Short mmCIF file of N, CA and C in Angstrom, two decimals:
data_model
loop_
_atom_site.label_atom_id
_atom_site.label_comp_id
_atom_site.label_asym_id
_atom_site.label_seq_id
_atom_site.Cartn_x
_atom_site.Cartn_y
_atom_site.Cartn_z
N UNK A 1 130.66 107.08 135.46
CA UNK A 1 129.91 107.01 136.65
C UNK A 1 130.83 107.28 137.88
N UNK A 2 130.25 107.95 138.85
CA UNK A 2 131.07 108.20 139.98
C UNK A 2 131.17 107.00 140.87
N UNK A 3 132.10 107.06 141.81
CA UNK A 3 132.25 105.94 142.75
C UNK A 3 131.02 105.73 143.63
N UNK A 4 130.35 106.80 144.11
CA UNK A 4 129.21 106.71 144.95
C UNK A 4 128.05 106.10 144.12
N UNK A 5 127.88 106.39 142.93
CA UNK A 5 126.77 105.86 142.13
C UNK A 5 127.05 104.40 141.84
N UNK A 6 128.31 104.02 141.64
CA UNK A 6 128.63 102.54 141.47
C UNK A 6 128.34 101.79 142.75
N UNK A 7 128.70 102.32 143.87
CA UNK A 7 128.44 101.64 145.11
C UNK A 7 126.94 101.53 145.42
N UNK A 8 126.23 102.58 145.07
CA UNK A 8 124.74 102.59 145.24
C UNK A 8 124.08 101.56 144.35
N UNK A 9 124.59 101.50 143.09
CA UNK A 9 124.05 100.48 142.14
C UNK A 9 124.37 99.07 142.62
N UNK A 10 125.58 98.84 143.12
CA UNK A 10 125.97 97.55 143.55
C UNK A 10 125.16 97.14 144.82
N UNK A 11 125.03 98.07 145.75
CA UNK A 11 124.27 97.85 146.98
C UNK A 11 122.84 97.47 146.73
N UNK A 12 122.20 98.27 145.88
CA UNK A 12 120.78 98.00 145.60
C UNK A 12 120.62 96.69 144.76
N UNK A 13 121.59 96.41 143.91
CA UNK A 13 121.50 95.17 143.13
C UNK A 13 121.69 93.97 144.08
N UNK A 14 122.67 94.01 144.96
CA UNK A 14 122.78 92.90 145.99
C UNK A 14 121.56 92.83 146.87
N UNK A 15 121.01 93.93 147.26
CA UNK A 15 119.80 93.92 148.08
C UNK A 15 118.67 93.21 147.36
N UNK A 16 118.50 93.58 146.09
CA UNK A 16 117.41 92.98 145.30
C UNK A 16 117.60 91.45 145.10
N UNK A 17 118.84 91.07 144.75
CA UNK A 17 119.14 89.63 144.60
C UNK A 17 118.94 88.92 145.91
N UNK A 18 119.37 89.46 146.97
CA UNK A 18 119.20 88.84 148.29
C UNK A 18 117.76 88.73 148.65
N UNK A 19 116.95 89.76 148.32
CA UNK A 19 115.47 89.70 148.59
C UNK A 19 114.84 88.58 147.82
N UNK A 20 115.23 88.52 146.54
CA UNK A 20 114.62 87.43 145.69
C UNK A 20 115.00 86.02 146.24
N UNK A 21 116.23 85.82 146.63
CA UNK A 21 116.67 84.55 147.16
C UNK A 21 115.94 84.18 148.45
N UNK A 22 115.79 85.15 149.33
CA UNK A 22 115.14 84.91 150.61
C UNK A 22 113.68 84.59 150.39
N UNK A 23 113.00 85.31 149.46
CA UNK A 23 111.61 85.06 149.23
C UNK A 23 111.40 83.63 148.56
N UNK A 24 112.38 83.30 147.72
CA UNK A 24 112.32 81.96 147.04
C UNK A 24 112.40 80.85 148.18
N UNK A 25 113.25 80.99 149.08
CA UNK A 25 113.42 79.95 150.13
C UNK A 25 112.25 79.99 151.07
N UNK A 26 111.65 81.14 151.36
CA UNK A 26 110.48 81.20 152.19
C UNK A 26 109.32 80.52 151.51
N UNK A 27 109.14 80.75 150.24
CA UNK A 27 108.07 80.04 149.52
C UNK A 27 108.28 78.53 149.49
N UNK A 28 109.45 78.11 149.31
CA UNK A 28 109.82 76.74 149.34
C UNK A 28 109.47 76.08 150.70
N UNK A 29 109.82 76.78 151.75
CA UNK A 29 109.52 76.27 153.17
C UNK A 29 108.01 76.25 153.33
N UNK A 30 107.34 77.25 152.97
CA UNK A 30 105.87 77.28 153.12
C UNK A 30 105.18 76.16 152.29
N UNK A 31 105.69 75.91 151.12
CA UNK A 31 105.14 74.80 150.28
C UNK A 31 105.32 73.43 150.99
N UNK A 32 106.52 73.25 151.52
CA UNK A 32 106.83 72.00 152.27
C UNK A 32 105.92 71.85 153.49
N UNK A 33 105.74 73.01 154.23
CA UNK A 33 104.90 72.97 155.40
C UNK A 33 103.42 72.64 155.04
N UNK A 34 102.92 73.22 153.94
CA UNK A 34 101.57 72.98 153.48
C UNK A 34 101.42 71.52 153.06
N UNK A 35 102.48 71.00 152.38
CA UNK A 35 102.43 69.56 151.96
C UNK A 35 102.35 68.65 153.20
N UNK A 36 103.14 69.00 154.23
CA UNK A 36 103.10 68.23 155.48
C UNK A 36 101.73 68.26 156.12
N UNK A 37 101.07 69.38 156.01
CA UNK A 37 99.76 69.52 156.50
C UNK A 37 98.76 68.62 155.78
N UNK A 38 98.93 68.50 154.44
CA UNK A 38 98.05 67.63 153.72
C UNK A 38 98.27 66.15 154.07
N UNK A 39 99.55 65.83 154.26
CA UNK A 39 99.96 64.42 154.60
C UNK A 39 99.38 64.13 156.03
N UNK A 40 99.45 65.09 156.94
CA UNK A 40 98.92 64.87 158.29
C UNK A 40 97.43 64.75 158.28
N UNK A 41 96.69 65.52 157.44
CA UNK A 41 95.31 65.47 157.35
C UNK A 41 94.81 64.09 156.74
N UNK A 42 95.57 63.60 155.79
CA UNK A 42 95.30 62.29 155.21
C UNK A 42 95.44 61.23 156.20
N UNK A 43 96.49 61.29 157.02
CA UNK A 43 96.73 60.32 158.06
C UNK A 43 95.60 60.35 159.11
N UNK A 44 95.19 61.55 159.45
CA UNK A 44 94.01 61.70 160.44
C UNK A 44 92.80 61.12 159.84
N UNK A 45 92.56 61.33 158.59
CA UNK A 45 91.29 60.77 157.95
C UNK A 45 91.38 59.27 157.93
N UNK A 46 92.59 58.73 157.66
CA UNK A 46 92.74 57.26 157.66
C UNK A 46 92.52 56.66 159.02
N UNK A 47 93.07 57.32 160.04
CA UNK A 47 92.88 56.85 161.39
C UNK A 47 91.37 56.92 161.80
N UNK A 48 90.72 58.04 161.38
CA UNK A 48 89.29 58.22 161.71
C UNK A 48 88.45 57.16 161.04
N UNK A 49 88.80 56.87 159.80
CA UNK A 49 88.03 55.82 159.04
C UNK A 49 88.23 54.43 159.65
N UNK A 50 89.48 54.21 160.07
CA UNK A 50 89.85 52.89 160.77
C UNK A 50 89.03 52.78 162.07
N UNK A 51 88.99 53.85 162.80
CA UNK A 51 88.29 53.81 164.11
C UNK A 51 86.76 53.60 163.88
N UNK A 52 86.21 54.31 162.86
CA UNK A 52 84.77 54.14 162.51
C UNK A 52 84.48 52.73 162.16
N UNK A 53 85.32 52.12 161.29
CA UNK A 53 85.15 50.72 160.87
C UNK A 53 85.23 49.74 162.06
N UNK A 54 86.18 50.07 162.98
CA UNK A 54 86.32 49.23 164.20
C UNK A 54 85.07 49.39 165.04
N UNK A 55 84.56 50.57 165.16
CA UNK A 55 83.35 50.80 165.97
C UNK A 55 82.17 50.07 165.39
N UNK A 56 82.07 50.17 164.02
CA UNK A 56 80.95 49.43 163.36
C UNK A 56 81.05 47.91 163.52
N UNK A 57 82.31 47.40 163.50
CA UNK A 57 82.53 46.02 163.74
C UNK A 57 82.13 45.56 165.14
N UNK A 58 82.48 46.42 166.10
CA UNK A 58 82.19 46.14 167.49
C UNK A 58 80.65 46.19 167.69
N UNK A 59 79.98 47.14 167.06
CA UNK A 59 78.56 47.27 167.18
C UNK A 59 77.88 46.03 166.59
N UNK A 60 78.37 45.57 165.42
CA UNK A 60 77.79 44.37 164.81
C UNK A 60 77.97 43.15 165.72
N UNK A 61 79.15 43.02 166.32
CA UNK A 61 79.40 41.95 167.23
C UNK A 61 78.50 42.03 168.50
N UNK A 62 78.27 43.23 169.01
CA UNK A 62 77.38 43.40 170.10
C UNK A 62 75.94 42.97 169.72
N UNK A 63 75.50 43.37 168.56
CA UNK A 63 74.16 42.95 168.13
C UNK A 63 74.11 41.44 167.95
N UNK A 64 75.12 40.84 167.45
CA UNK A 64 75.11 39.37 167.29
C UNK A 64 75.10 38.69 168.63
N UNK A 65 75.81 39.21 169.62
CA UNK A 65 75.87 38.61 170.92
C UNK A 65 74.51 38.79 171.68
N UNK A 66 73.90 39.96 171.44
CA UNK A 66 72.57 40.21 172.06
C UNK A 66 71.52 39.26 171.54
N UNK A 67 71.65 38.87 170.29
CA UNK A 67 70.72 37.93 169.76
C UNK A 67 70.69 36.58 170.46
N UNK A 68 71.87 36.15 170.83
CA UNK A 68 72.09 34.85 171.45
C UNK A 68 71.84 34.82 172.91
N UNK A 69 71.67 35.95 173.57
CA UNK A 69 71.47 35.87 175.04
C UNK A 69 70.32 36.83 175.45
N UNK A 70 69.79 36.48 176.60
CA UNK A 70 68.71 37.38 177.07
C UNK A 70 69.31 38.15 178.23
N UNK A 71 68.94 39.49 178.31
CA UNK A 71 69.39 40.32 179.34
C UNK A 71 68.23 40.75 180.14
N UNK A 72 68.39 40.61 181.40
CA UNK A 72 67.29 40.97 182.32
C UNK A 72 67.91 41.90 183.46
N UNK A 73 67.00 42.61 184.06
CA UNK A 73 67.41 43.56 185.07
C UNK A 73 67.40 42.90 186.39
N UNK A 74 68.59 42.51 186.92
CA UNK A 74 68.67 41.80 188.18
C UNK A 74 68.38 42.70 189.42
N UNK A 75 68.55 44.02 189.23
CA UNK A 75 68.28 44.88 190.38
C UNK A 75 66.75 44.95 190.69
N UNK A 76 65.91 44.82 189.61
CA UNK A 76 64.50 44.78 189.85
C UNK A 76 64.09 43.57 190.64
N UNK A 77 64.70 42.43 190.41
CA UNK A 77 64.41 41.22 191.16
C UNK A 77 64.79 41.34 192.61
N UNK A 78 65.93 41.96 192.89
CA UNK A 78 66.39 42.19 194.27
C UNK A 78 65.43 43.09 195.02
N UNK A 79 64.91 44.11 194.33
CA UNK A 79 63.99 45.00 195.01
C UNK A 79 62.61 44.35 195.33
N UNK A 80 62.22 43.46 194.47
CA UNK A 80 60.95 42.78 194.76
C UNK A 80 61.07 41.79 195.87
N UNK A 81 62.29 41.24 196.11
CA UNK A 81 62.52 40.29 197.19
C UNK A 81 62.83 41.02 198.52
N UNK A 82 63.03 42.35 198.41
CA UNK A 82 63.28 43.05 199.67
C UNK A 82 64.73 43.09 200.02
N UNK A 83 65.62 42.70 199.14
CA UNK A 83 67.05 42.70 199.44
C UNK A 83 67.64 44.12 199.06
N UNK A 84 68.62 44.58 199.81
CA UNK A 84 69.15 45.92 199.57
C UNK A 84 69.93 45.89 198.17
N UNK A 85 69.79 47.00 197.45
CA UNK A 85 70.39 47.15 196.18
C UNK A 85 71.87 47.60 196.41
N UNK A 86 72.78 46.96 195.79
CA UNK A 86 74.26 47.29 195.91
C UNK A 86 74.68 48.18 194.89
#
């Protein structure tokens, strides 16, 4: 083989090996990024569930408190007495 063909073979071989290595690392980085996305989504779902449960607990407490007290419109009483509404 001539010197030029040996250099061409070596150059293309190095280029092919380099390409395979770069693609491998890119795939590894993309896989890690996708996994971090899944972890982030799971955390967001956990927070959303926690907030929903907290809201439901607050709603239940509100209903419980409303049972024990009567709520009336004090502004209607002020208007019937002729006092200005604040």
